[in-house]
Amino acid sequence: MKPLKPLSPNVDLDSVSIDVRRELDMPSRRLFGKRILTLGGLAMLSGCSLSDDKSVETFLSRVSRMNDRVQAWLFDPHRLAPTYTEAQITRPFPFNAFYGIEDVPRVDGSDFRLKVSGLVQSRKVWTLDELYALPKAEQITRHICVEGWSAIGRWGGTPFAEFLRRVGADTSAKYVGFKCADDYYESIDMPTALHPQTLLTFTYDGQQLPAQYGYPMKLRMPTKLGYKNPKHIVEIFVTNTFPGGYWVDQGYNWFGGS
Ligand SMILES: Nc1nc2c(c(=O)[nH]1)N[C@H]1C(S)=C(S)[C@@H](COP(=O)(O)O)O[C@H]1N2
Ligand SMILES: [Mo]
């Protein structure tokens, strides 16, 4: 593992490729820990057969090139990720989680309360209606999954910087952490939390966020790889103690997988 230093300009852009190689060296291990994502499933997603060394190489270079493409804007907290038109939205938008779609958590919105803790002035819990009343923002952006696929989607919600301002977050703190209804957890660096395209989202394509895409809310960051974007958030906390993340704690790169 590389040192966990936010916004390092020296991030090793080939680390995902190295992770993939490591996994390919151990075919018994599930790539990225995902049940249905056998190597065959991954090959299908990346359009490579993995039937010979050449195709494995193509696959690895595709994963690696994907990260080369994203790296230009991945590490600059002020640079905006590309946005797209409605016509470019990927339909249907893929579902992904560390489990199958039949195990998506069913969160009851009526008695839902978002917890806020750590280095904040207000630890008040939030109802969904209170969150829905926050200033609105929308984006059509590309979600890039380290497993080798990407898709364009449309998310609506509120700028996360605005939410952090309302709870009186200490924005000089290092991390914002997330706890999710499905035992997933993630954490991000404060510059990314404050990035103008980082949204706390409640809708997908103009509709209430469907269960499989993270109801009741997903943190959407087009500047980060897919696994950094937590779905089904139930608690948000601000901290200087490195909180880790579901995949990070299994060896994936904290900053964003690149
Ligand atoms: N709570 C939770 N959030 C999660 C995950 C998960 O398993 N649980 N998977 C991550 C990964 S790897 C990806 S690619 C995206 C998938 O989001 P989607 O289902 O909207 O495509 O969610 C991310 N956030
Ligand atoms: Mo992912």
Coordinates of C-alpha atoms and ligand atoms in Angstrom, one line a residue:
M1 CA 0.0 0.0 0.0
K2 CA 1.1 3.5 -0.8
P3 CA 1.1 6.1 2.0
L4 CA -2.4 7.5 2.5
K5 CA -1.7 11.0 1.6
P6 CA -4.6 13.0 0.2
L7 CA -4.0 14.9 -3.1
S8 CA -0.6 13.6 -3.6
P9 CA 0.5 14.5 -7.1
N10 CA 2.7 11.4 -7.1
V11 CA -0.1 8.8 -7.0
D12 CA 0.9 5.6 -8.8
L13 CA -1.5 5.5 -11.7
D14 CA -0.8 1.9 -12.4
S15 CA -1.8 0.6 -9.0
V16 CA -5.2 -0.6 -10.2
S17 CA -3.5 -2.5 -13.0
I18 CA -1.1 -4.0 -10.4
D19 CA -4.0 -5.0 -8.2
V20 CA -5.6 -6.6 -11.3
R21 CA -2.5 -8.5 -12.1
R22 CA -2.2 -9.7 -8.5
E23 CA -5.7 -11.0 -8.7
L24 CA -5.1 -12.6 -12.0
D25 CA -2.2 -14.4 -10.5
M26 CA -4.6 -15.9 -8.0
P27 CA -7.5 -17.0 -10.0
S28 CA -9.2 -18.5 -7.0
R29 CA -9.6 -15.0 -5.6
R30 CA -12.6 -13.0 -6.7
L31 CA -11.5 -9.9 -8.5
F32 CA -12.6 -6.9 -6.4
G33 CA -14.4 -9.3 -4.1
K34 CA -17.6 -9.2 -6.0
R35 CA -19.5 -12.4 -6.1
I36 CA -20.8 -12.4 -9.6
L37 CA -17.6 -10.8 -11.0
T38 CA -15.6 -13.9 -11.8
L39 CA -12.8 -13.2 -14.3
G40 CA -15.3 -14.2 -17.0
G41 CA -17.7 -11.6 -15.8
L42 CA -15.0 -9.0 -15.8
A43 CA -13.8 -10.0 -19.2
M44 CA -17.3 -9.6 -20.5
L45 CA -17.6 -6.1 -18.9
S46 CA -14.3 -5.1 -20.4
G47 CA -15.0 -6.7 -23.7
C48 CA -12.0 -9.0 -23.4
S49 CA -12.1 -12.8 -23.5
L50 CA -9.1 -13.4 -21.2
S51 CA -8.7 -16.7 -23.1
D52 CA -5.0 -16.1 -23.9
D53 CA -2.2 -13.9 -22.7
K54 CA -2.8 -11.3 -25.4
S55 CA -6.3 -10.8 -24.4
V56 CA -5.3 -10.6 -20.7
E57 CA -2.8 -7.9 -21.7
T58 CA -5.5 -6.0 -23.6
F59 CA -7.7 -6.2 -20.6
L60 CA -5.0 -4.9 -18.3
S61 CA -4.1 -2.1 -20.6
R62 CA -7.7 -1.2 -20.8
V63 CA -8.0 -1.0 -17.1
S64 CA -4.7 1.0 -17.0
R65 CA -5.8 3.3 -19.8
M66 CA -9.1 3.9 -18.1
N67 CA -7.1 5.3 -15.2
D68 CA -4.8 7.3 -17.4
R69 CA -7.9 8.9 -18.8
V70 CA -9.4 9.8 -15.4
Q71 CA -6.1 10.8 -13.7
A72 CA -5.9 14.3 -15.4
W73 CA -8.9 15.5 -13.4
L74 CA -8.9 13.0 -10.6
F75 CA -6.4 14.8 -8.4
D76 CA -7.2 18.5 -8.9
P77 CA -9.8 19.6 -6.4
H78 CA -10.8 22.5 -8.5
R79 CA -10.9 20.9 -11.9
L80 CA -14.4 19.8 -13.1
A81 CA -15.1 16.4 -14.4
P82 CA -16.8 16.3 -17.8
T83 CA -20.5 16.5 -18.0
Y84 CA -22.8 15.0 -20.6
T85 CA -26.1 15.5 -22.3
E86 CA -29.3 13.6 -21.5
A87 CA -29.0 11.7 -24.8
Q88 CA -25.7 10.3 -23.6
I89 CA -27.1 8.7 -20.4
T90 CA -26.4 4.9 -20.2
R91 CA -29.7 3.1 -20.2
P92 CA -30.2 1.0 -18.1
F93 CA -27.6 2.3 -15.7
P94 CA -25.7 -0.6 -14.3
F95 CA -26.2 -1.8 -10.7
N96 CA -23.1 -2.8 -8.7
A97 CA -22.5 -3.7 -5.1
F98 CA -20.4 -6.2 -3.1
Y99 CA -23.5 -8.5 -3.3
G100 CA -26.2 -9.3 -5.8
I101 CA -29.2 -7.1 -6.6
E102 CA -31.5 -9.4 -4.6
D103 CA -29.7 -8.3 -1.4
V104 CA -30.1 -4.5 -1.9
P105 CA -31.0 -3.0 1.5
R106 CA -34.6 -1.8 1.8
V107 CA -34.5 1.4 3.8
D108 CA -37.8 2.7 5.1
G109 CA -37.7 6.5 4.3
S110 CA -40.6 7.4 6.7
D111 CA -38.7 6.9 9.9
F112 CA -35.2 7.4 8.3
R113 CA -32.8 9.7 10.2
L114 CA -29.4 10.7 8.8
K115 CA -26.9 10.8 11.7
V116 CA -24.1 13.4 11.6
S117 CA -21.2 13.1 14.0
G118 CA -17.6 13.9 14.6
L119 CA -16.1 17.4 14.1
V120 CA -19.4 19.2 13.4
Q121 CA -21.2 22.0 15.3
S122 CA -24.6 20.4 14.9
R123 CA -25.1 16.7 15.5
K124 CA -28.8 17.1 14.8
V125 CA -30.3 14.1 12.9
W126 CA -31.9 14.9 9.5
T127 CA -35.2 13.6 8.1
L128 CA -35.4 13.0 4.4
D129 CA -37.8 16.0 4.0
E130 CA -35.2 18.3 5.6
L131 CA -32.6 17.0 3.3
Y132 CA -34.9 17.4 0.2
A133 CA -35.4 21.1 1.2
L134 CA -31.7 21.9 0.8
P135 CA -30.5 23.8 -2.3
K136 CA -30.7 21.7 -5.4
A137 CA -28.1 20.7 -7.9
E138 CA -28.0 18.1 -10.7
Q139 CA -25.3 16.5 -12.8
I140 CA -25.0 14.1 -15.8
T141 CA -21.6 12.6 -15.3
R142 CA -19.6 9.4 -15.9
H143 CA -19.3 6.8 -13.2
I144 CA -16.2 4.8 -13.6
C145 CA -15.9 1.4 -11.9
V146 CA -12.5 -0.1 -11.2
E147 CA -13.9 -3.4 -12.5
G148 CA -13.5 -2.0 -16.0
W149 CA -16.8 -0.4 -16.9
S150 CA -18.1 3.1 -17.0
A151 CA -21.6 4.5 -17.5
I152 CA -23.2 8.0 -17.7
G153 CA -25.9 8.8 -15.3
R154 CA -28.0 11.7 -14.0
W155 CA -28.1 12.4 -10.3
G156 CA -29.8 15.1 -8.3
G157 CA -29.3 16.4 -4.8
T158 CA -27.5 19.1 -2.9
P159 CA -23.9 20.2 -3.1
F160 CA -22.2 18.4 -0.3
A161 CA -20.2 21.5 0.6
E162 CA -23.5 23.2 1.4
F163 CA -24.5 20.3 3.6
L164 CA -21.2 20.5 5.4
R165 CA -21.6 24.2 5.9
R166 CA -25.1 23.7 7.4
V167 CA -23.9 21.1 9.9
G168 CA -21.0 23.4 10.8
A169 CA -18.4 20.9 9.7
D170 CA -14.7 21.6 10.6
T171 CA -13.6 21.9 7.0
S172 CA -9.9 22.0 8.1
A173 CA -10.4 18.3 9.2
K174 CA -8.8 15.7 7.0
Y175 CA -11.6 13.3 6.3
V176 CA -15.4 12.8 5.8
G177 CA -16.5 9.3 6.6
F178 CA -19.7 7.5 5.6
K179 CA -21.6 4.5 7.1
C180 CA -24.1 2.7 4.9
A181 CA -27.2 0.6 5.5
D182 CA -25.5 -2.4 3.9
D183 CA -22.3 -2.4 6.0
Y184 CA -20.4 -0.6 3.3
Y185 CA -18.3 2.3 4.5
E186 CA -16.1 4.8 2.8
S187 CA -14.1 8.0 3.5
I188 CA -12.9 10.9 1.4
D189 CA -10.5 13.7 1.7
M190 CA -11.9 17.1 2.6
P191 CA -10.9 18.9 -0.7
T192 CA -13.0 16.3 -2.6
A193 CA -15.9 16.7 -0.1
L194 CA -15.9 20.4 -0.9
H195 CA -15.5 20.0 -4.6
P196 CA -18.4 21.7 -6.5
Q197 CA -19.4 18.5 -8.3
T198 CA -19.6 16.4 -5.1
L199 CA -23.3 16.0 -4.5
L200 CA -25.3 14.3 -1.8
T201 CA -27.9 12.8 -4.1
F202 CA -31.5 11.8 -3.6
T203 CA -32.7 11.3 -7.1
Y204 CA -31.6 9.3 -10.1
D205 CA -32.7 10.5 -13.6
G206 CA -35.4 12.8 -12.1
Q207 CA -36.9 10.1 -9.9
Q208 CA -36.4 9.3 -6.2
L209 CA -33.1 7.4 -5.9
P210 CA -34.1 3.7 -6.6
A211 CA -33.1 1.1 -3.9
Q212 CA -30.5 -0.4 -6.1
Y213 CA -28.7 2.9 -6.8
G214 CA -28.5 3.8 -3.1
Y215 CA -31.8 4.9 -1.5
P216 CA -32.1 7.0 0.5
M217 CA -28.9 8.8 -0.6
K218 CA -25.7 8.3 -2.5
L219 CA -22.6 10.6 -2.4
R220 CA -21.9 11.3 -6.0
M221 CA -18.4 12.3 -7.0
P222 CA -17.5 12.3 -10.6
T223 CA -13.9 13.0 -9.7
K224 CA -13.6 9.6 -7.9
L225 CA -13.9 6.0 -9.0
G226 CA -17.2 4.2 -8.4
Y227 CA -16.3 2.5 -5.2
K228 CA -15.6 5.8 -3.5
N229 CA -19.2 6.8 -4.0
P230 CA -21.1 5.4 -1.0
K231 CA -24.8 4.4 -1.5
H232 CA -27.4 3.9 1.3
I233 CA -25.7 6.5 3.5
V234 CA -27.0 6.4 7.1
E235 CA -24.3 8.4 8.9
I236 CA -21.8 11.1 7.9
F237 CA -18.9 12.0 10.2
V238 CA -16.0 14.5 10.0
T239 CA -12.7 13.3 11.5
N240 CA -8.9 13.6 11.5
T241 CA -8.6 9.9 12.2
F242 CA -8.3 7.9 8.9
P243 CA -11.6 6.0 8.6
G244 CA -10.6 3.6 5.7
G245 CA -13.2 2.0 3.5
Y246 CA -14.7 -1.3 2.6
W247 CA -12.4 -1.9 -0.3
V248 CA -9.5 0.1 0.9
D249 CA -9.3 -2.1 4.0
Q250 CA -8.9 -5.0 1.6
G251 CA -5.9 -3.4 -0.1
Y252 CA -7.4 -0.9 -2.6
N253 CA -6.0 2.5 -3.1
W254 CA -7.7 5.0 -0.7
F255 CA -7.5 8.1 -2.8
G256 CA -9.7 6.8 -5.5
G257 CA -8.5 3.6 -6.9
S258 CA -6.2 5.1 -9.5
Ligands
LIG1 N1 -23.4 1.1 0.2 C1 -22.7 0.7 -0.9 N2 -22.2 1.7 -1.7 C2 -21.5 1.3 -2.8 C3 -21.2 0.0 -3.1 C4 -21.7 -1.0 -2.3 O1 -21.5 -2.2 -2.4 N3 -22.4 -0.6 -1.2 N4 -20.4 -0.4 -4.3 C5 -19.6 0.7 -4.9 C6 -19.2 0.4 -6.2 S1 -17.8 -0.6 -6.4 C7 -19.8 1.0 -7.4 S2 -19.2 0.7 -8.9 C8 -21.0 1.8 -7.2 C9 -22.2 1.3 -8.0 O2 -23.3 2.1 -8.0 P1 -24.6 1.8 -8.9 O3 -25.2 0.6 -8.4 O4 -25.4 3.0 -8.8 O5 -24.0 1.6 -10.3 O6 -21.4 1.9 -5.9 C10 -20.4 2.0 -4.9 N5 -21.0 2.3 -3.6
MO2 MO -17.2 -0.2 -8.6

